[in-house]
Tab-separated table of C-alpha atoms in Angstrom:
chain	number	residue	atom	x	y	z
A	744	MET	CA	86.299	75.581	69.482
A	745	LYS	CA	88.230	78.775	70.136
A	746	GLU	CA	90.632	79.326	67.271
A	747	SER	CA	92.460	82.166	69.018
A	748	THR	CA	93.785	79.782	71.685
A	749	SER	CA	95.096	77.016	69.396
A	750	LEU	CA	98.562	78.495	68.998
A	751	ASP	CA	98.760	79.079	72.757
A	752	ILE	CA	97.896	75.429	73.378
A	753	ILE	CA	100.603	74.245	70.970
A	754	MET	CA	103.111	76.540	72.641
A	755	ASN	CA	102.590	74.691	75.919
A	756	TYR	CA	103.978	71.516	74.342
A	757	LEU	CA	107.127	73.084	72.869
A	758	PRO	CA	110.675	73.395	74.216
A	759	VAL	CA	111.433	76.710	75.916
A	760	GLU	CA	113.920	77.824	73.250
A	761	ILE	CA	111.445	77.378	70.375
A	762	ARG	CA	108.654	78.862	72.479
A	763	ASP	CA	110.695	82.010	73.101
A	764	ARG	CA	111.499	82.328	69.393
A	765	LEU	CA	107.796	82.096	68.563
A	766	ARG	CA	106.876	84.788	71.056
A	767	SER	CA	109.182	87.216	69.257
A	768	THR	CA	107.501	86.687	65.864
A	769	ASP	CA	104.383	88.174	64.275
A	770	TRP	CA	101.924	86.430	66.595
A	771	LYS	CA	98.750	87.660	64.880
A	772	ARG	CA	99.932	86.399	61.491
A	773	LEU	CA	101.064	83.012	62.776
A	774	SER	CA	97.717	82.483	64.503
A	775	LYS	CA	96.266	81.913	61.010
A	776	ALA	CA	98.438	78.825	60.498
A	777	THR	CA	96.667	75.604	59.560
A	778	GLU	CA	99.727	73.481	60.336
A	779	ILE	CA	102.936	73.808	62.329
A	780	ARG	CA	105.579	71.216	61.468
A	781	PHE	CA	108.535	69.969	63.478
A	782	TYR	CA	110.814	67.590	61.581
A	783	LEU	CA	114.238	66.389	62.667
A	784	ASP	CA	117.072	68.525	61.259
A	785	ARG	CA	114.614	70.708	59.309
A	786	PRO	CA	113.352	74.249	59.954
A	787	VAL	CA	110.234	74.761	62.070
A	788	THR	CA	107.554	75.256	59.415
A	789	PHE	CA	104.257	77.153	59.331
A	790	ILE	CA	101.593	76.389	56.726
A	791	LEU	CA	99.486	79.526	56.212
A	792	PRO	CA	96.753	80.239	53.650
A	793	ASP	CA	99.113	82.581	51.789
A	794	GLY	CA	102.150	80.311	51.782
A	795	VAL	CA	104.802	78.394	53.709
A	796	TYR	CA	107.068	80.122	56.221
A	797	PHE	CA	110.020	79.028	58.334
A	798	LEU	CA	110.929	80.126	61.844
A	799	THR	CA	114.189	82.080	62.116
A	800	SER	CA	116.098	83.717	64.930
A	801	GLN	CA	114.734	87.086	63.682
A	802	GLY	CA	111.164	86.041	62.884
A	803	THR	CA	110.095	84.072	59.812
A	804	SER	CA	111.410	83.533	56.288
A	805	ALA	CA	109.893	82.240	53.051
A	806	SER	CA	113.110	80.328	52.313
A	807	PRO	CA	114.099	77.087	54.063
A	808	ASN	CA	117.696	77.847	53.082
A	809	ASN	CA	117.900	80.958	55.242
A	810	THR	CA	120.909	80.462	57.515
A	811	ALA	CA	118.930	81.933	60.421
A	812	CYS	CA	116.257	79.191	60.268
A	813	VAL	CA	115.595	77.412	63.557
A	814	LYS	CA	115.991	73.672	62.960
A	815	CYS	CA	114.556	70.905	65.107
A	816	LYS	CA	117.025	68.843	67.099
A	817	ARG	CA	116.525	65.330	68.421
A	818	ALA	CA	116.028	66.767	71.892
A	819	ASP	CA	113.230	69.037	70.583
A	820	ILE	CA	111.328	66.126	69.037
A	821	ASP	CA	111.713	64.053	72.209
A	822	TYR	CA	110.514	66.961	74.354
A	823	ILE	CA	107.365	67.458	72.268
A	824	VAL	CA	106.588	63.712	72.254
A	825	ASP	CA	106.954	63.563	76.034
A	826	SER	CA	104.712	66.629	76.375
A	827	ILE	CA	101.849	65.459	74.169
A	828	THR	CA	101.883	61.976	75.762
A	829	HIS	CA	102.219	63.466	79.250
A	830	TYR	CA	105.388	61.417	79.740
A	831	SER	CA	103.447	58.186	79.293
A	832	PHE	CA	104.344	56.982	75.817
A	833	HIS	CA	102.916	53.474	76.271
A	834	ALA	CA	99.564	54.807	77.491
A	835	HIS	CA	99.008	56.084	73.946
A	836	ILE	CA	99.786	52.845	72.083
A	837	ASN	CA	96.473	52.745	70.190
A	838	GLU	CA	96.832	56.348	69.065
A	839	LEU	CA	100.447	55.788	68.051
A	840	LYS	CA	99.327	52.895	65.856
A	841	SER	CA	96.984	55.334	64.128
A	842	GLY	CA	99.796	57.851	63.706
A	843	TYR	CA	98.252	60.788	65.543
A	844	ILE	CA	97.313	62.130	68.968
A	845	MET	CA	94.385	64.481	69.563
A	846	LEU	CA	94.935	67.495	71.792
A	847	GLU	CA	92.677	70.173	73.225
A	848	ASN	CA	90.817	72.533	70.910
A	849	GLY	CA	90.641	69.934	68.157
A	850	ILE	CA	94.384	70.071	67.433
A	851	ARG	CA	95.534	66.886	65.725
A	852	THR	CA	99.214	65.957	66.119
A	853	ALA	CA	100.270	63.763	63.195
A	854	LEU	CA	103.392	61.683	63.802
A	855	SER	CA	105.909	60.241	61.360
A	856	GLY	CA	108.960	58.030	61.674
A	857	ALA	CA	109.832	54.338	61.792
A	858	TYR	CA	107.250	51.622	62.467
A	859	ASN	CA	108.050	48.187	63.885
A	860	GLN	CA	106.673	44.865	62.657
A	861	ASP	CA	103.631	45.231	64.930
A	862	GLY	CA	102.629	48.478	63.244
A	863	LEU	CA	103.699	50.643	66.164
A	864	LEU	CA	105.506	53.925	65.628
A	865	THR	CA	108.673	53.522	67.690
A	866	THR	CA	111.109	56.138	66.394
A	867	ILE	CA	109.427	59.507	65.871
A	868	THR	CA	111.252	61.902	63.563
A	869	GLY	CA	108.480	64.375	62.789
A	870	LEU	CA	105.354	65.972	64.229
A	871	SER	CA	102.758	68.128	62.586
A	872	PHE	CA	100.215	70.080	64.614
A	873	ARG	CA	97.117	70.405	62.427
A	874	ILE	CA	94.794	73.157	63.615
A	875	SER	CA	91.124	72.404	63.074
A	876	ARG	CA	89.224	75.505	61.972
A	877	CYS	CA	85.472	75.852	62.194
A	878	ILE	CA	83.978	78.363	59.786
A	879	GLU	CA	80.395	78.787	60.872
A	880	ASN	CA	77.734	79.235	58.179
A	881	CYS	CA	80.051	78.408	55.269
A	882	ALA	CA	77.540	75.629	54.427
A	883	THR	CA	74.368	77.714	54.680
A	884	ASP	CA	73.601	77.348	50.963
A	885	LEU	CA	74.017	73.578	51.126
A	886	PHE	CA	71.858	73.400	54.238
A	887	LYS	CA	68.993	74.982	52.296
A	888	LEU	CA	69.473	72.526	49.455
A	889	VAL	CA	69.767	69.450	51.669
A	890	THR	CA	66.783	70.239	53.886
A	891	ASP	CA	64.450	71.689	51.235
A	892	GLU	CA	64.886	68.700	48.944
A	893	ARG	CA	65.778	66.072	51.582
A	894	CYS	CA	68.653	64.914	49.408
A	895	GLY	CA	72.133	63.468	49.663
A	896	ILE	CA	75.202	65.368	48.479
A	897	LEU	CA	78.842	64.673	47.666
A	898	ILE	CA	81.232	67.481	48.538
A	899	CYS	CA	84.111	67.284	46.075
A	900	GLY	CA	87.451	69.054	46.119
A	901	GLY	CA	91.198	68.674	46.061
A	902	VAL	CA	93.767	68.885	48.832
A	903	ASN	CA	93.168	71.785	51.254
A	904	SER	CA	90.013	72.852	49.411
A	905	GLY	CA	87.978	72.920	52.629
A	906	LYS	CA	85.959	69.725	52.145
A	907	THR	CA	86.112	68.762	55.805
A	908	THR	CA	85.436	72.317	56.946
A	909	ILE	CA	82.265	72.656	54.893
A	910	LEU	CA	81.115	69.128	55.820
A	911	ARG	CA	81.600	69.950	59.506
A	912	ASP	CA	79.487	73.104	59.258
A	913	LEU	CA	76.783	71.316	57.270
A	914	CYS	CA	76.718	68.607	59.956
A	915	ARG	CA	76.355	71.320	62.607
A	916	LEU	CA	73.421	72.900	60.778
A	917	VAL	CA	71.607	69.664	59.910
A	918	GLY	CA	72.407	68.090	63.278
A	919	SER	CA	70.782	71.002	65.072
A	920	HIS	CA	67.414	70.119	63.516
A	921	ARG	CA	67.396	66.431	62.541
A	922	LYS	CA	68.717	63.171	63.997
A	923	THR	CA	72.224	62.855	62.584
A	924	THR	CA	75.147	60.453	62.874
A	925	LEU	CA	78.691	61.576	62.124
A	926	ILE	CA	81.168	58.823	61.288
A	927	ASP	CA	84.453	60.499	62.135
A	928	GLU	CA	86.941	57.825	61.077
A	929	ARG	CA	90.042	60.010	61.389
A	930	ASN	CA	88.635	62.194	64.174
A	931	GLU	CA	89.079	65.303	62.025
A	932	ILE	CA	85.515	66.598	62.073
A	933	ALA	CA	84.271	66.506	65.675
A	934	CYS	CA	87.866	66.309	66.978
A	935	THR	CA	87.106	64.281	70.096
A	936	ALA	CA	89.840	64.569	72.734
A	937	ASN	CA	89.744	62.985	76.195
A	938	GLY	CA	86.139	61.969	75.614
A	939	ARG	CA	85.049	65.523	74.818
A	940	ILE	CA	83.799	66.714	71.416
A	941	CYS	CA	85.804	69.858	70.671
A	942	ASN	CA	83.853	71.076	67.623
A	943	ASP	CA	80.150	71.863	67.390
A	944	VAL	CA	78.637	69.254	65.063
A	945	GLY	CA	74.986	69.679	66.074
A	946	THR	CA	72.885	69.082	69.182
A	947	LEU	CA	71.179	65.992	67.703
A	948	THR	CA	74.358	64.468	66.264
A	949	ASN	CA	75.754	61.150	67.471
A	950	VAL	CA	79.508	60.923	66.846
A	951	LEU	CA	81.322	57.666	66.044
A	952	SER	CA	84.974	58.655	66.493
A	953	ASP	CA	87.860	56.582	65.089
A	954	CYS	CA	85.285	54.245	63.554
A	955	PRO	CA	85.812	52.768	60.045
A	956	ARG	CA	83.335	54.276	57.603
A	957	ASP	CA	81.937	50.970	56.355
A	958	LYS	CA	81.305	49.634	59.873
A	959	GLY	CA	80.005	52.993	61.072
A	960	ILE	CA	77.456	53.316	58.268
A	961	VAL	CA	75.878	49.936	59.029
A	962	THR	CA	76.055	50.459	62.812
A	963	ALA	CA	74.402	53.870	62.561
A	964	VAL	CA	71.452	52.620	60.511
A	965	ARG	CA	70.919	49.578	62.729
A	966	ASN	CA	71.241	51.256	66.106
A	967	LEU	CA	70.933	55.049	65.979
A	968	SER	CA	67.940	55.660	63.660
A	969	PRO	CA	69.492	58.711	61.922
A	970	ASP	CA	67.779	60.882	59.358
A	971	TYR	CA	71.204	61.873	58.020
A	972	ILE	CA	74.639	60.258	58.042
A	973	PHE	CA	77.804	62.313	57.527
A	974	CYS	CA	81.242	60.920	56.724
A	975	ASP	CA	84.526	62.131	55.263
A	976	GLU	CA	86.530	60.891	52.268
A	977	ILE	CA	84.617	58.024	50.664
A	978	SER	CA	87.413	56.198	48.860
A	979	THR	CA	87.119	52.404	48.953
A	980	GLU	CA	84.911	49.646	47.603
A	981	SER	CA	84.070	48.654	51.186
A	982	ASP	CA	82.630	52.151	51.705
A	983	ILE	CA	80.407	51.662	48.654
A	984	ASP	CA	79.407	48.167	49.793
A	985	ALA	CA	78.231	49.612	53.117
A	986	LEU	CA	76.266	52.358	51.366
A	987	MET	CA	74.594	49.836	49.087
A	988	CYS	CA	73.799	47.649	52.110
A	989	VAL	CA	71.708	50.371	53.757
A	990	ARG	CA	70.174	51.778	50.570
A	991	GLY	CA	66.413	52.102	50.931
A	992	CYS	CA	66.508	52.566	54.708
A	993	GLY	CA	65.311	56.181	54.516
A	994	VAL	CA	68.627	57.788	55.414
A	995	GLU	CA	70.210	60.685	53.511
A	996	PHE	CA	73.986	60.819	53.151
A	997	CYS	CA	76.380	63.744	53.051
A	998	ALA	CA	79.996	62.853	52.343
A	999	THR	CA	83.211	64.147	50.836
A	1000	VAL	CA	85.197	62.776	47.907
A	1001	HIS	CA	88.625	63.757	46.653
A	1002	ALA	CA	87.901	65.115	43.161
A	1003	ASP	CA	88.602	68.514	41.623
A	1004	ASN	CA	85.790	68.381	39.043
A	1005	MET	CA	83.185	66.081	37.495
A	1006	CYS	CA	85.693	64.549	35.104
A	1007	ASP	CA	88.043	63.823	37.984
A	1008	LEU	CA	85.189	62.295	39.995
A	1009	MET	CA	84.164	60.002	37.142
A	1010	HIS	CA	87.718	58.702	36.866
A	1011	ARG	CA	87.579	57.358	40.422
A	1012	SER	CA	87.301	53.559	40.368
A	1013	PHE	CA	84.152	53.534	42.493
A	1014	ALA	CA	82.375	56.460	40.772
A	1015	ASP	CA	79.908	54.420	38.721
A	1016	ARG	CA	78.630	52.470	41.721
A	1017	LEU	CA	78.562	55.548	43.924
A	1018	ILE	CA	76.545	57.683	41.523
A	1019	SER	CA	74.246	54.912	40.277
A	1020	SER	CA	73.353	54.035	43.895
A	1021	GLY	CA	70.930	56.957	43.918
A	1022	LEU	CA	72.010	57.931	47.425
A	1023	PHE	CA	73.497	61.212	46.245
A	1024	GLU	CA	71.426	63.649	44.197
A	1025	TYR	CA	74.047	66.403	43.928
A	1026	ALA	CA	77.803	66.785	43.608
A	1027	VAL	CA	79.195	70.021	45.014
A	1028	PHE	CA	82.593	71.194	43.749
A	1029	LEU	CA	84.892	73.542	45.668
A	1030	ALA	CA	87.243	76.196	44.341
A	1031	GLY	CA	90.440	74.697	45.765
A	1032	SER	CA	93.238	75.597	48.158
A	1033	THR	CA	93.324	79.251	47.045
A	1034	ALA	CA	89.729	79.734	48.262
A	1035	PRO	CA	88.944	77.029	50.863
A	1036	SER	CA	85.275	76.090	51.367
A	1037	VAL	CA	84.098	78.263	48.443
A	1038	ILE	CA	81.545	76.472	46.239
A	1039	THR	CA	81.960	76.922	42.484
A	1040	GLU	CA	79.532	74.374	41.094
A	1041	ILE	CA	76.556	72.247	42.085
A	1042	ARG	CA	75.795	69.450	39.651
A	1043	ARG	CA	72.768	67.169	39.722
A	1044	LEU	CA	73.913	63.576	39.394
A	1045	ASP	CA	70.749	62.196	37.817
A	1046	SER	CA	70.983	64.489	34.787
A	1047	ASP	CA	73.620	64.949	32.088
A	1048	ASP	CA	72.615	68.454	31.136
A	1049	THR	CA	71.886	70.296	34.385
A	1050	THR	CA	74.835	72.152	35.858
A	1051	PHE	CA	74.734	74.841	38.513
A	1052	ASP	CA	77.502	77.436	38.758
A	1053	LEU	CA	77.454	79.423	41.981
A	1054	THR	CA	77.306	83.159	41.252
A	1055	GLY	CA	76.492	84.489	44.696
A	1056	SER	CA	76.127	83.496	48.313
A	1057	ASP	CA	72.426	82.703	47.939
A	1058	CYS	CA	72.037	81.852	44.269
A	1059	VAL	CA	72.956	79.276	41.672
A	1060	TRP	CA	72.934	79.447	37.901
A	1061	ARG	CA	70.371	77.211	36.308
A	1062	ASN	CA	69.422	77.044	32.629
A	1063	ASN	CA	70.605	80.633	32.061
A	1064	ARG	CA	68.631	82.108	34.920
A	1065	ILE	CA	69.399	82.738	38.586
A	1066	CYS	CA	67.314	81.115	41.297
A	1067	ASN	CA	67.647	80.590	45.022
A	1068	VAL	CA	69.379	77.413	46.135
A	1069	GLY	CA	66.240	76.376	47.943
A	1070	GLN	CA	64.287	76.591	44.672
A	1071	VAL	CA	66.481	74.131	42.754
A	1072	LYS	CA	64.189	71.201	42.103
A	1073	LYS	CA	64.425	67.988	40.175
């Protein structure tokens, strides 16, 4: 995926007036946006790592109350919808039921509005272009741990902490050496668009896009003979049931969980079953939205007294001494 072209791609789907306004802004700065939001009667919004900014007639502003803010009109929303569906709204019924449409370069357009009784989004009042960002080698330390010990890991973090980003890179690294299956339920990792995988997730990786995690886990073990299975956001009892169903089949799992720390993880309703399953040897905790994809702690799940605090790119803290990640043993 070429990050530098993502904003250009989005521009192609926008009304001329908004497109011209964007061209007159700080292009280099806006290219770092992770989201661009268009909501009816609200300012055009950019989500950047350092804050939220709003498009104005002079550039951008940190205040949504700036009188110069450029607000989305009904005609703007309709134009964007027509553009991303290529003027064939009904050809995208299945995607509209899911609430998003995938575009080139791994850009995910999330839609909001009114749903009818059949679960179809019929009146769209908001769109959010989410820009997928690959950070190569951000999971190098975890790759050493996973492959040296042949173990399963849970990547834990809060909103915008970089869980998916680090899982994607770990999948790329592992999937370049071992048979791997990626269950991409929300199509946020491989970002498949028009039958093409936009992000590098490994040469030996089979991708199950838009596939429920529980079904994908069982299908992968039965049909694809993976050494590793990757999936995002384990969150339901059905996910745990599927994991328990394939336990003992010789597959290692790497997955993400929404949890800021060990205490937060243990308060999840499924935590006891997940940890006691023995499928995950380590929990990896991320710093948070202020430092996406940065690992702060690696904790072994089969021990109450072994905690690893990351102190450098290649080292962890263990029992008051520093050792290489690859040397952390049970």
